[in-house]
mmCIF file of C-alpha atoms in Angstrom:
data_model
loop_
_atom_site.group_PDB
_atom_site.id
_atom_site.type_symbol
_atom_site.label_atom_id
_atom_site.label_comp_id
_atom_site.label_asym_id
_atom_site.label_seq_id
_atom_site.Cartn_x
_atom_site.Cartn_y
_atom_site.Cartn_z
ATOM 1 C CA UNK R 1 30.803 26.781 -10.441
ATOM 2 C CA UNK R 2 28.347 23.899 -10.372
ATOM 3 C CA UNK R 3 26.249 24.034 -13.514
ATOM 4 C CA UNK R 4 24.170 20.948 -12.931
ATOM 5 C CA UNK R 5 20.538 21.289 -11.906
ATOM 6 C CA UNK R 6 18.232 18.802 -10.277
ATOM 7 C CA UNK R 7 14.881 19.124 -12.051
ATOM 8 C CA UNK R 8 11.624 18.594 -10.137
ATOM 9 C CA UNK R 9 9.054 19.484 -12.724
ATOM 10 C CA UNK R 10 7.795 21.899 -15.327
ATOM 11 C CA UNK R 11 5.182 24.470 -14.377
ATOM 12 C CA UNK R 12 2.866 26.796 -16.216
ATOM 13 C CA UNK R 13 4.462 29.948 -14.874
ATOM 14 C CA UNK R 14 7.099 32.168 -16.378
ATOM 15 C CA UNK R 15 7.521 34.019 -13.120
ATOM 16 C CA UNK R 16 11.020 33.594 -11.758
ATOM 17 C CA UNK R 17 11.210 32.775 -8.075
ATOM 18 C CA UNK R 18 13.658 31.519 -5.528
ATOM 19 C CA UNK R 19 12.600 30.056 -2.209
ATOM 20 C CA UNK R 20 13.711 27.638 0.439
ATOM 21 C CA UNK R 21 11.172 25.149 1.691
ATOM 22 C CA UNK R 22 11.926 24.104 5.280
ATOM 23 C CA UNK R 23 10.614 20.596 4.488
ATOM 24 C CA UNK R 24 13.003 20.278 1.536
ATOM 25 C CA UNK R 25 15.985 21.951 3.166
ATOM 26 C CA UNK R 26 17.327 23.317 -0.082
ATOM 27 C CA UNK R 27 16.845 26.326 -2.292
ATOM 28 C CA UNK R 28 14.626 25.823 -5.288
ATOM 29 C CA UNK R 29 14.143 28.250 -8.119
ATOM 30 C CA UNK R 30 12.197 28.596 -11.292
ATOM 31 C CA UNK R 31 14.098 29.007 -14.540
ATOM 32 C CA UNK R 32 11.482 30.592 -16.747
ATOM 33 C CA UNK R 33 11.330 30.908 -20.488
ATOM 34 C CA UNK R 34 8.624 31.151 -23.125
ATOM 35 C CA UNK R 35 5.712 30.986 -20.659
ATOM 36 C CA UNK R 36 7.041 27.891 -18.910
ATOM 37 C CA UNK R 37 9.131 27.323 -15.829
ATOM 38 C CA UNK R 38 11.590 24.607 -14.907
ATOM 39 C CA UNK R 39 11.732 24.204 -11.150
ATOM 40 C CA UNK R 40 15.218 23.158 -10.089
ATOM 41 C CA UNK R 41 17.800 23.055 -7.316
ATOM 42 C CA UNK R 42 21.506 23.189 -7.827
ATOM 43 C CA UNK R 43 22.672 19.591 -8.009
ATOM 44 C CA UNK R 44 25.123 19.049 -5.205
ATOM 45 C CA UNK R 45 26.076 15.411 -5.401
ATOM 46 C CA UNK R 46 23.423 14.386 -2.889
ATOM 47 C CA UNK R 47 21.105 13.098 -5.598
ATOM 48 C CA UNK R 48 22.466 9.590 -5.690
ATOM 49 C CA UNK R 49 23.735 9.123 -2.144
ATOM 50 C CA UNK R 50 21.076 10.247 0.293
ATOM 51 C CA UNK R 51 18.190 8.468 -1.311
ATOM 52 C CA UNK R 52 15.565 8.685 1.432
ATOM 53 C CA UNK R 53 16.495 12.293 2.249
ATOM 54 C CA UNK R 54 16.253 13.250 -1.392
ATOM 55 C CA UNK R 55 12.915 11.464 -1.750
ATOM 56 C CA UNK R 56 11.571 13.429 1.192
ATOM 57 C CA UNK R 57 12.840 16.736 -0.202
ATOM 58 C CA UNK R 58 11.576 15.899 -3.690
ATOM 59 C CA UNK R 59 8.153 15.116 -2.281
ATOM 60 C CA UNK R 60 8.054 18.379 -0.318
ATOM 61 C CA UNK R 61 8.831 20.375 -3.460
ATOM 62 C CA UNK R 62 6.200 18.519 -5.466
ATOM 63 C CA UNK R 63 3.582 19.190 -2.784
ATOM 64 C CA UNK R 64 4.435 22.878 -2.905
ATOM 65 C CA UNK R 65 4.245 22.980 -6.703
ATOM 66 C CA UNK R 66 0.988 21.039 -6.792
ATOM 67 C CA UNK R 67 -0.537 23.530 -4.375
ATOM 68 C CA UNK R 68 0.480 26.612 -6.361
ATOM 69 C CA UNK R 69 0.774 25.606 -10.015
ATOM 70 C CA UNK R 70 -0.096 23.063 -12.616
ATOM 71 C CA UNK R 71 2.931 20.819 -12.669
ATOM 72 C CA UNK R 72 4.273 18.365 -15.172
ATOM 73 C CA UNK R 73 6.387 15.939 -13.151
ATOM 74 C CA UNK R 74 9.617 14.557 -14.549
ATOM 75 C CA UNK R 75 11.303 11.290 -13.703
ATOM 76 C CA UNK R 76 12.727 11.243 -10.173
ATOM 77 C CA UNK R 77 16.459 11.981 -10.205
ATOM 78 C CA UNK R 78 16.525 14.005 -13.434
ATOM 79 C CA UNK R 79 19.631 16.164 -13.810
ATOM 80 C CA UNK R 80 20.060 18.822 -16.485
ATOM 81 C CA UNK R 81 23.345 20.403 -17.459
ATOM 82 C CA UNK R 82 23.005 24.149 -17.026
ATOM 83 C CA UNK R 83 20.674 26.904 -18.128
ATOM 84 C CA UNK R 84 21.524 26.366 -21.786
ATOM 85 C CA UNK R 85 20.096 22.852 -21.617
ATOM 86 C CA UNK R 86 16.972 24.149 -19.885
ATOM 87 C CA UNK R 87 16.494 26.679 -22.682
ATOM 88 C CA UNK R 88 17.095 23.979 -25.295
ATOM 89 C CA UNK R 89 14.505 21.723 -23.682
ATOM 90 C CA UNK R 90 11.911 24.478 -23.652
ATOM 91 C CA UNK R 91 12.703 25.433 -27.233
ATOM 92 C CA UNK R 92 12.460 21.841 -28.450
ATOM 93 C CA UNK R 93 9.563 20.569 -26.380
ATOM 94 C CA UNK R 94 7.786 23.711 -25.178
ATOM 95 C CA UNK R 95 4.702 23.021 -27.271
ATOM 96 C CA UNK R 96 4.377 19.498 -25.914
ATOM 97 C CA UNK R 97 4.976 20.690 -22.335
ATOM 98 C CA UNK R 98 2.209 23.279 -22.714
ATOM 99 C CA UNK R 99 -0.174 20.735 -24.201
ATOM 100 C CA UNK R 100 0.382 18.360 -21.270
ATOM 101 C CA UNK R 101 0.140 21.161 -18.715
ATOM 102 C CA UNK R 102 -3.194 22.140 -20.215
ATOM 103 C CA UNK R 103 -4.337 18.535 -19.870
ATOM 104 C CA UNK R 104 -3.365 18.462 -16.175
ATOM 105 C CA UNK R 105 -4.702 21.895 -15.209
ATOM 106 C CA UNK R 106 -6.720 21.568 -11.989
ATOM 107 C CA UNK R 107 -6.148 17.801 -11.879
ATOM 108 C CA UNK R 108 -4.437 15.539 -9.394
ATOM 109 C CA UNK R 109 -3.547 11.877 -9.372
ATOM 110 C CA UNK R 110 -4.747 9.383 -6.798
ATOM 111 C CA UNK R 111 -3.366 5.885 -6.511
ATOM 112 C CA UNK R 112 -4.985 2.705 -5.223
ATOM 113 C CA UNK R 113 -3.172 -0.525 -4.493
ATOM 114 C CA UNK R 114 -4.713 -3.770 -3.315
ATOM 115 C CA UNK R 115 -3.072 -6.872 -1.892
ATOM 116 C CA UNK R 116 -4.728 -10.229 -1.744
ATOM 117 C CA UNK R 117 -3.744 -13.276 0.229
ATOM 118 C CA UNK R 118 -2.154 -15.307 -2.507
ATOM 119 C CA UNK R 119 -1.816 -18.469 -0.416
ATOM 120 C CA UNK R 120 -5.507 -18.334 0.406
ATOM 121 C CA UNK R 121 -6.433 -17.722 -3.225
ATOM 122 C CA UNK R 122 -4.288 -20.660 -4.357
ATOM 123 C CA UNK R 123 -5.810 -22.868 -1.686
ATOM 124 C CA UNK R 124 -9.303 -21.904 -2.782
ATOM 125 C CA UNK R 125 -8.341 -22.671 -6.365
ATOM 126 C CA UNK R 126 -7.025 -26.142 -5.463
ATOM 127 C CA UNK R 127 -10.136 -26.923 -3.442
ATOM 128 C CA UNK R 128 -12.546 -25.783 -6.117
ATOM 129 C CA UNK R 129 -10.529 -27.126 -9.022
ATOM 130 C CA UNK R 130 -12.934 -28.538 -11.512
ATOM 131 C CA UNK R 131 -10.466 -28.437 -14.366
ATOM 132 C CA UNK R 132 -13.118 -29.540 -16.783
ATOM 133 C CA UNK R 133 -10.623 -29.908 -19.541
ATOM 134 C CA UNK R 134 -11.174 -33.199 -21.139
ATOM 135 C CA UNK R 135 -7.725 -33.359 -22.665
ATOM 136 C CA UNK R 136 -5.984 -33.356 -19.275
ATOM 137 C CA UNK R 137 -5.850 -37.086 -18.929
ATOM 138 C CA UNK R 138 -2.398 -38.482 -18.907
ATOM 139 C CA UNK R 139 0.150 -35.726 -19.339
ATOM 140 C CA UNK R 140 2.949 -38.259 -19.462
ATOM 141 C CA UNK R 141 1.442 -40.225 -22.308
ATOM 142 C CA UNK R 142 0.689 -39.528 -25.940
ATOM 143 C CA UNK R 143 2.802 -38.046 -28.666
ATOM 144 C CA UNK R 144 5.477 -35.372 -28.000
ATOM 145 C CA UNK R 145 3.364 -32.363 -29.022
ATOM 146 C CA UNK R 146 0.476 -33.543 -26.866
ATOM 147 C CA UNK R 147 2.705 -34.194 -23.890
ATOM 148 C CA UNK R 148 4.378 -30.808 -24.202
ATOM 149 C CA UNK R 149 1.134 -28.834 -24.403
ATOM 150 C CA UNK R 150 -0.630 -30.781 -21.685
ATOM 151 C CA UNK R 151 2.314 -30.442 -19.321
ATOM 152 C CA UNK R 152 2.347 -26.724 -20.050
ATOM 153 C CA UNK R 153 -1.346 -26.536 -19.355
ATOM 154 C CA UNK R 154 -1.008 -28.276 -16.019
ATOM 155 C CA UNK R 155 1.835 -25.950 -15.129
ATOM 156 C CA UNK R 156 0.018 -22.763 -16.159
ATOM 157 C CA UNK R 157 -3.618 -23.511 -15.302
ATOM 158 C CA UNK R 158 -3.417 -22.241 -11.703
ATOM 159 C CA UNK R 159 -1.880 -18.943 -12.874
ATOM 160 C CA UNK R 160 -4.495 -18.574 -15.593
ATOM 161 C CA UNK R 161 -7.270 -19.134 -13.094
ATOM 162 C CA UNK R 162 -5.761 -16.704 -10.592
ATOM 163 C CA UNK R 163 -5.403 -14.060 -13.278
ATOM 164 C CA UNK R 164 -9.050 -14.467 -14.245
ATOM 165 C CA UNK R 165 -10.033 -14.098 -10.628
ATOM 166 C CA UNK R 166 -7.827 -11.028 -10.279
ATOM 167 C CA UNK R 167 -9.370 -9.516 -13.421
ATOM 168 C CA UNK R 168 -12.833 -9.931 -11.922
ATOM 169 C CA UNK R 169 -11.841 -8.458 -8.559
ATOM 170 C CA UNK R 170 -9.961 -5.618 -10.267
ATOM 171 C CA UNK R 171 -13.024 -4.694 -12.300
ATOM 172 C CA UNK R 172 -15.057 -4.391 -9.088
ATOM 173 C CA UNK R 173 -12.485 -1.940 -7.744
ATOM 174 C CA UNK R 174 -11.434 -0.104 -10.871
ATOM 175 C CA UNK R 175 -14.743 0.593 -12.610
ATOM 176 C CA UNK R 176 -16.387 2.743 -9.909
ATOM 177 C CA UNK R 177 -13.135 4.645 -9.282
ATOM 178 C CA UNK R 178 -12.568 5.200 -12.998
ATOM 179 C CA UNK R 179 -16.128 6.505 -13.275
ATOM 180 C CA UNK R 180 -15.166 9.304 -10.885
ATOM 181 C CA UNK R 181 -11.992 10.130 -12.823
ATOM 182 C CA UNK R 182 -11.079 11.907 -16.028
ATOM 183 C CA UNK R 183 -8.485 9.310 -16.929
ATOM 184 C CA UNK R 184 -7.535 6.020 -15.335
ATOM 185 C CA UNK R 185 -5.078 3.206 -15.806
ATOM 186 C CA UNK R 186 -4.557 -0.039 -13.964
ATOM 187 C CA UNK R 187 -2.347 -3.075 -13.810
ATOM 188 C CA UNK R 188 -3.033 -6.506 -12.396
ATOM 189 C CA UNK R 189 -0.743 -8.903 -10.545
ATOM 190 C CA UNK R 190 2.451 -6.869 -10.816
ATOM 191 C CA UNK R 191 3.562 -9.352 -8.198
ATOM 192 C CA UNK R 192 1.606 -12.437 -7.125
ATOM 193 C CA UNK R 193 0.385 -10.588 -4.000
ATOM 194 C CA UNK R 194 -0.054 -7.102 -5.473
ATOM 195 C CA UNK R 195 -3.355 -7.951 -7.095
ATOM 196 C CA UNK R 196 -4.279 -4.467 -8.282
ATOM 197 C CA UNK R 197 -2.605 -1.101 -8.896
ATOM 198 C CA UNK R 198 -4.694 1.760 -10.231
ATOM 199 C CA UNK R 199 -3.925 5.402 -10.994
ATOM 200 C CA UNK R 200 -6.664 7.985 -11.409
ATOM 201 C CA UNK R 201 -6.501 11.484 -12.788
ATOM 202 C CA UNK R 202 -9.282 13.622 -11.414
ATOM 203 C CA UNK R 203 -10.356 17.170 -10.867
ATOM 204 C CA UNK R 204 -8.900 18.238 -7.531
ATOM 205 C CA UNK R 205 -12.390 19.262 -6.411
ATOM 206 C CA UNK R 206 -13.465 15.617 -6.695
ATOM 207 C CA UNK R 207 -10.888 14.193 -4.316
ATOM 208 C CA UNK R 208 -13.378 13.889 -1.446
ATOM 209 C CA UNK R 209 -15.885 12.039 -3.620
ATOM 210 C CA UNK R 210 -13.130 9.720 -4.814
ATOM 211 C CA UNK R 211 -12.081 9.017 -1.239
ATOM 212 C CA UNK R 212 -15.689 8.221 -0.306
ATOM 213 C CA UNK R 213 -15.937 5.742 -3.174
ATOM 214 C CA UNK R 214 -12.654 4.186 -2.092
ATOM 215 C CA UNK R 215 -13.894 3.819 1.496
ATOM 216 C CA UNK R 216 -17.083 2.222 0.232
ATOM 217 C CA UNK R 217 -15.118 -0.336 -1.808
ATOM 218 C CA UNK R 218 -12.791 -1.055 1.067
ATOM 219 C CA UNK R 219 -15.725 -1.728 3.336
ATOM 220 C CA UNK R 220 -17.421 -4.003 0.810
ATOM 221 C CA UNK R 221 -14.298 -6.024 0.018
ATOM 222 C CA UNK R 222 -12.926 -6.823 3.473
ATOM 223 C CA UNK R 223 -10.826 -9.795 2.338
ATOM 224 C CA UNK R 224 -8.401 -7.464 0.533
ATOM 225 C CA UNK R 225 -5.859 -4.994 1.926
ATOM 226 C CA UNK R 226 -6.210 -1.500 0.504
ATOM 227 C CA UNK R 227 -3.882 1.456 0.201
ATOM 228 C CA UNK R 228 -4.876 4.906 -1.061
ATOM 229 C CA UNK R 229 -2.278 7.518 -1.952
ATOM 230 C CA UNK R 230 -2.379 11.080 -3.185
ATOM 231 C CA UNK R 231 -3.112 13.646 -4.260
ATOM 232 C CA UNK R 232 0.017 13.674 -6.399
ATOM 233 C CA UNK R 233 1.031 15.396 -9.599
ATOM 234 C CA UNK R 234 0.078 13.304 -12.619
ATOM 235 C CA UNK R 235 3.071 10.956 -12.464
ATOM 236 C CA UNK R 236 1.298 8.070 -14.156
ATOM 237 C CA UNK R 237 -0.254 10.138 -16.917
ATOM 238 C CA UNK R 238 2.566 12.465 -17.973
ATOM 239 C CA UNK R 239 3.792 11.131 -21.237
ATOM 240 C CA UNK R 240 6.779 13.002 -22.572
ATOM 241 C CA UNK R 241 10.022 11.702 -23.925
ATOM 242 C CA UNK R 242 12.746 14.301 -24.054
ATOM 243 C CA UNK R 243 16.381 14.092 -24.851
ATOM 244 C CA UNK R 244 18.689 16.864 -23.808
ATOM 245 C CA UNK R 245 22.414 17.142 -24.239
ATOM 246 C CA UNK R 246 24.137 13.809 -24.611
ATOM 247 C CA UNK R 247 21.483 11.675 -22.880
ATOM 248 C CA UNK A 1 -0.406 23.196 1.314
ATOM 249 C CA UNK A 2 -1.651 20.022 -0.401
ATOM 250 C CA UNK A 3 -0.494 17.107 1.713
ATOM 251 C CA UNK A 4 -0.010 14.037 -0.366
ATOM 252 C CA UNK A 5 -1.013 11.316 1.984
ATOM 253 C CA UNK A 6 -1.174 7.576 2.251
ATOM 254 C CA UNK A 7 -4.178 5.895 3.794
ATOM 255 C CA UNK A 8 -3.591 2.351 4.875
ATOM 256 C CA UNK A 9 -3.835 0.253 8.002
ATOM 257 C CA UNK A 10 -0.412 0.627 9.641
ATOM 258 C CA UNK A 11 0.001 -3.132 9.994
ATOM 259 C CA UNK A 12 -0.292 -3.523 6.189
ATOM 260 C CA UNK A 13 2.149 -0.808 5.257
ATOM 261 C CA UNK A 14 5.303 -2.908 5.398
ATOM 262 C CA UNK A 15 3.673 -5.544 3.207
ATOM 263 C CA UNK A 16 2.776 -2.908 0.598
ATOM 264 C CA UNK A 17 6.323 -1.545 0.635
ATOM 265 C CA UNK A 18 7.753 -5.023 0.061
ATOM 266 C CA UNK A 19 5.418 -5.756 -2.827
ATOM 267 C CA UNK A 20 6.103 -2.410 -4.491
ATOM 268 C CA UNK A 21 9.823 -3.050 -4.235
ATOM 269 C CA UNK A 22 9.283 -6.426 -5.853
ATOM 270 C CA UNK A 23 7.230 -4.816 -8.604
ATOM 271 C CA UNK A 24 9.901 -2.213 -9.393
ATOM 272 C CA UNK A 25 11.728 -2.942 -12.627
ATOM 273 C CA UNK A 26 14.905 -4.879 -12.001
ATOM 274 C CA UNK A 27 16.090 -5.402 -15.535
ATOM 275 C CA UNK A 28 18.627 -3.137 -17.229
ATOM 276 C CA UNK A 29 16.755 -0.328 -18.945
ATOM 277 C CA UNK A 30 19.084 0.225 -21.840
ATOM 278 C CA UNK A 31 20.302 -1.878 -24.680
ATOM 279 C CA UNK A 32 24.089 -2.203 -24.531
ATOM 280 C CA UNK A 33 25.054 -0.542 -27.775
ATOM 281 C CA UNK A 34 28.779 0.025 -27.338
ATOM 282 C CA UNK A 35 31.043 -1.639 -29.941
ATOM 283 C CA UNK A 36 31.953 -4.585 -27.690
ATOM 284 C CA UNK A 37 28.373 -5.406 -26.775
ATOM 285 C CA UNK A 38 26.386 -4.435 -29.813
ATOM 286 C CA UNK A 39 25.811 -8.034 -30.870
ATOM 287 C CA UNK A 40 24.538 -9.084 -27.476
ATOM 288 C CA UNK A 41 22.434 -5.923 -27.187
ATOM 289 C CA UNK A 42 20.745 -6.586 -30.492
ATOM 290 C CA UNK A 43 20.308 -10.277 -29.670
ATOM 291 C CA UNK A 44 18.649 -9.301 -26.392
ATOM 292 C CA UNK A 45 16.225 -7.044 -28.216
ATOM 293 C CA UNK A 46 15.375 -9.586 -30.910
ATOM 294 C CA UNK A 47 15.085 -12.517 -28.495
ATOM 295 C CA UNK A 48 12.853 -10.451 -26.208
ATOM 296 C CA UNK A 49 10.441 -9.884 -29.071
ATOM 297 C CA UNK A 50 10.562 -13.548 -30.094
ATOM 298 C CA UNK A 51 9.988 -14.611 -26.469
ATOM 299 C CA UNK A 52 7.020 -12.258 -26.251
ATOM 300 C CA UNK A 53 5.513 -13.788 -29.383
ATOM 301 C CA UNK A 54 6.182 -17.290 -28.103
ATOM 302 C CA UNK A 55 4.447 -16.526 -24.827
ATOM 303 C CA UNK A 56 1.469 -14.993 -26.612
ATOM 304 C CA UNK A 57 1.168 -18.050 -28.843
ATOM 305 C CA UNK A 58 1.449 -20.348 -25.843
ATOM 306 C CA UNK A 59 -1.181 -18.404 -23.935
ATOM 307 C CA UNK A 60 -3.575 -18.481 -26.862
ATOM 308 C CA UNK A 61 -2.974 -22.219 -27.356
ATOM 309 C CA UNK A 62 -3.601 -22.969 -23.661
ATOM 310 C CA UNK A 63 -6.825 -20.968 -23.721
ATOM 311 C CA UNK A 64 -7.999 -22.987 -26.687
ATOM 312 C CA UNK A 65 -6.948 -26.203 -24.963
ATOM 313 C CA UNK A 66 -8.953 -25.146 -21.933
ATOM 314 C CA UNK A 67 -12.025 -24.434 -24.035
ATOM 315 C CA UNK A 68 -11.630 -27.776 -25.809
ATOM 316 C CA UNK A 69 -11.374 -25.900 -29.091
ATOM 317 C CA UNK A 70 -8.490 -27.909 -30.541
ATOM 318 C CA UNK A 71 -8.633 -31.300 -32.187
ATOM 319 C CA UNK A 72 -6.071 -33.971 -31.280
ATOM 320 C CA UNK A 73 -4.242 -33.247 -34.486
ATOM 321 C CA UNK A 74 -4.129 -29.518 -33.787
ATOM 322 C CA UNK A 75 -2.916 -30.088 -30.232
ATOM 323 C CA UNK A 76 -0.073 -32.200 -31.563
ATOM 324 C CA UNK A 77 0.903 -29.673 -34.216
ATOM 325 C CA UNK A 78 0.727 -26.626 -31.915
ATOM 326 C CA UNK A 79 2.501 -28.505 -29.123
ATOM 327 C CA UNK A 80 5.370 -29.513 -31.385
ATOM 328 C CA UNK A 81 5.719 -25.995 -32.767
ATOM 329 C CA UNK A 82 5.856 -24.424 -29.316
ATOM 330 C CA UNK A 83 8.243 -27.077 -28.054
ATOM 331 C CA UNK A 84 10.693 -26.514 -30.922
ATOM 332 C CA UNK A 85 10.437 -22.749 -30.539
ATOM 333 C CA UNK A 86 11.246 -23.006 -26.846
ATOM 334 C CA UNK A 87 14.223 -25.287 -27.547
ATOM 335 C CA UNK A 88 15.555 -22.930 -30.211
ATOM 336 C CA UNK A 89 15.209 -19.913 -27.908
ATOM 337 C CA UNK A 90 17.094 -21.745 -25.169
ATOM 338 C CA UNK A 91 19.929 -22.447 -27.612
ATOM 339 C CA UNK A 92 20.107 -18.794 -28.694
ATOM 340 C CA UNK A 93 20.043 -17.567 -25.102
ATOM 341 C CA UNK A 94 23.033 -19.770 -24.361
ATOM 342 C CA UNK A 95 24.889 -18.588 -27.453
ATOM 343 C CA UNK A 96 24.480 -14.929 -26.426
ATOM 344 C CA UNK A 97 24.880 -15.529 -22.697
ATOM 345 C CA UNK A 98 21.422 -14.232 -21.805
ATOM 346 C CA UNK A 99 19.318 -15.240 -18.808
ATOM 347 C CA UNK A 100 15.519 -15.499 -18.807
ATOM 348 C CA UNK A 101 15.088 -12.376 -16.674
ATOM 349 C CA UNK A 102 17.130 -10.312 -19.134
ATOM 350 C CA UNK A 103 14.601 -10.859 -21.904
ATOM 351 C CA UNK A 104 12.426 -7.902 -21.054
ATOM 352 C CA UNK A 105 12.005 -4.243 -21.962
ATOM 353 C CA UNK A 106 11.126 -1.419 -19.615
ATOM 354 C CA UNK A 107 8.146 0.432 -21.057
ATOM 355 C CA UNK A 108 8.336 3.270 -18.540
ATOM 356 C CA UNK A 109 4.981 4.049 -16.948
ATOM 357 C CA UNK A 110 3.479 0.929 -18.511
ATOM 358 C CA UNK A 111 5.893 -1.309 -16.615
ATOM 359 C CA UNK A 112 7.868 -4.129 -18.150
ATOM 360 C CA UNK A 113 6.962 -5.719 -21.444
ATOM 361 C CA UNK A 114 6.669 -9.163 -19.821
#
């Protein structure tokens, strides 16, 4: 008998249930213990192979859980070895799970990503380059330490300037969205074109207000390409490190 | 049912997908700690930290250069220090067979260290 389970998330319900979501195409059930539930499917070997199908099913389950419970998401593709391991996890980390579930009660995550035209930004930098650094005179001349640092500066100056520009643009986007959120985090220039990525944890009743703010920003910053996603479970804010079994 | 949605102009979607794939961590997430690889695993960890410190020092130095906050003498001293550090790191990377892109650590939701 297959004893492996594919784990979707941890919920604040000790009520056992079994159901089949048509969108997921597989049976999910809640293994409950100590006031918590681990929502799982039997792992059938499809986890690694059918990636897009599994992503779709995983998403459908998470949507269902988000609608009906407070859910603590786990890393995509998490497998646990049998009910004993589930019980061990709850026994070891139950307090932490409950604390995080309390933190996420009634909350959802929204994500915002922004692309900029990196070629255009670089062109604008080259055209407006003032480079008022008096030491950038003759990078090939001078003593070895001088030459090294000045060459480095010439190499890195465009990136430094672009990062400053990205920081300024990111603040314009992030600050008003963060003001509408309970918690927020952001990263800048994860790739040269992906200028901004933000995640926002907010009360689910505030999703419409958040969307309106997003639309306002998008309208006011037409040179950037925007993407809004959510509502999701709090993927970017869940912060638990568990070890079960041999992993 | 809560429908998790994505709002984006359809013509931009492909571009977003490509950038997110690029942003996904591509470095190994675990230190190789089996008996055959323990030395290289530890070297990777240590050199990653040293590389991080080197980059931070370099960044700070370049900011000060930009602000004109260093004297000629200081520029020479800092430049030489950074140059020697970079040379030494290159040597150690070769000794342990490590590439630049391997000197990183996955910090989970925070992304990569560097």
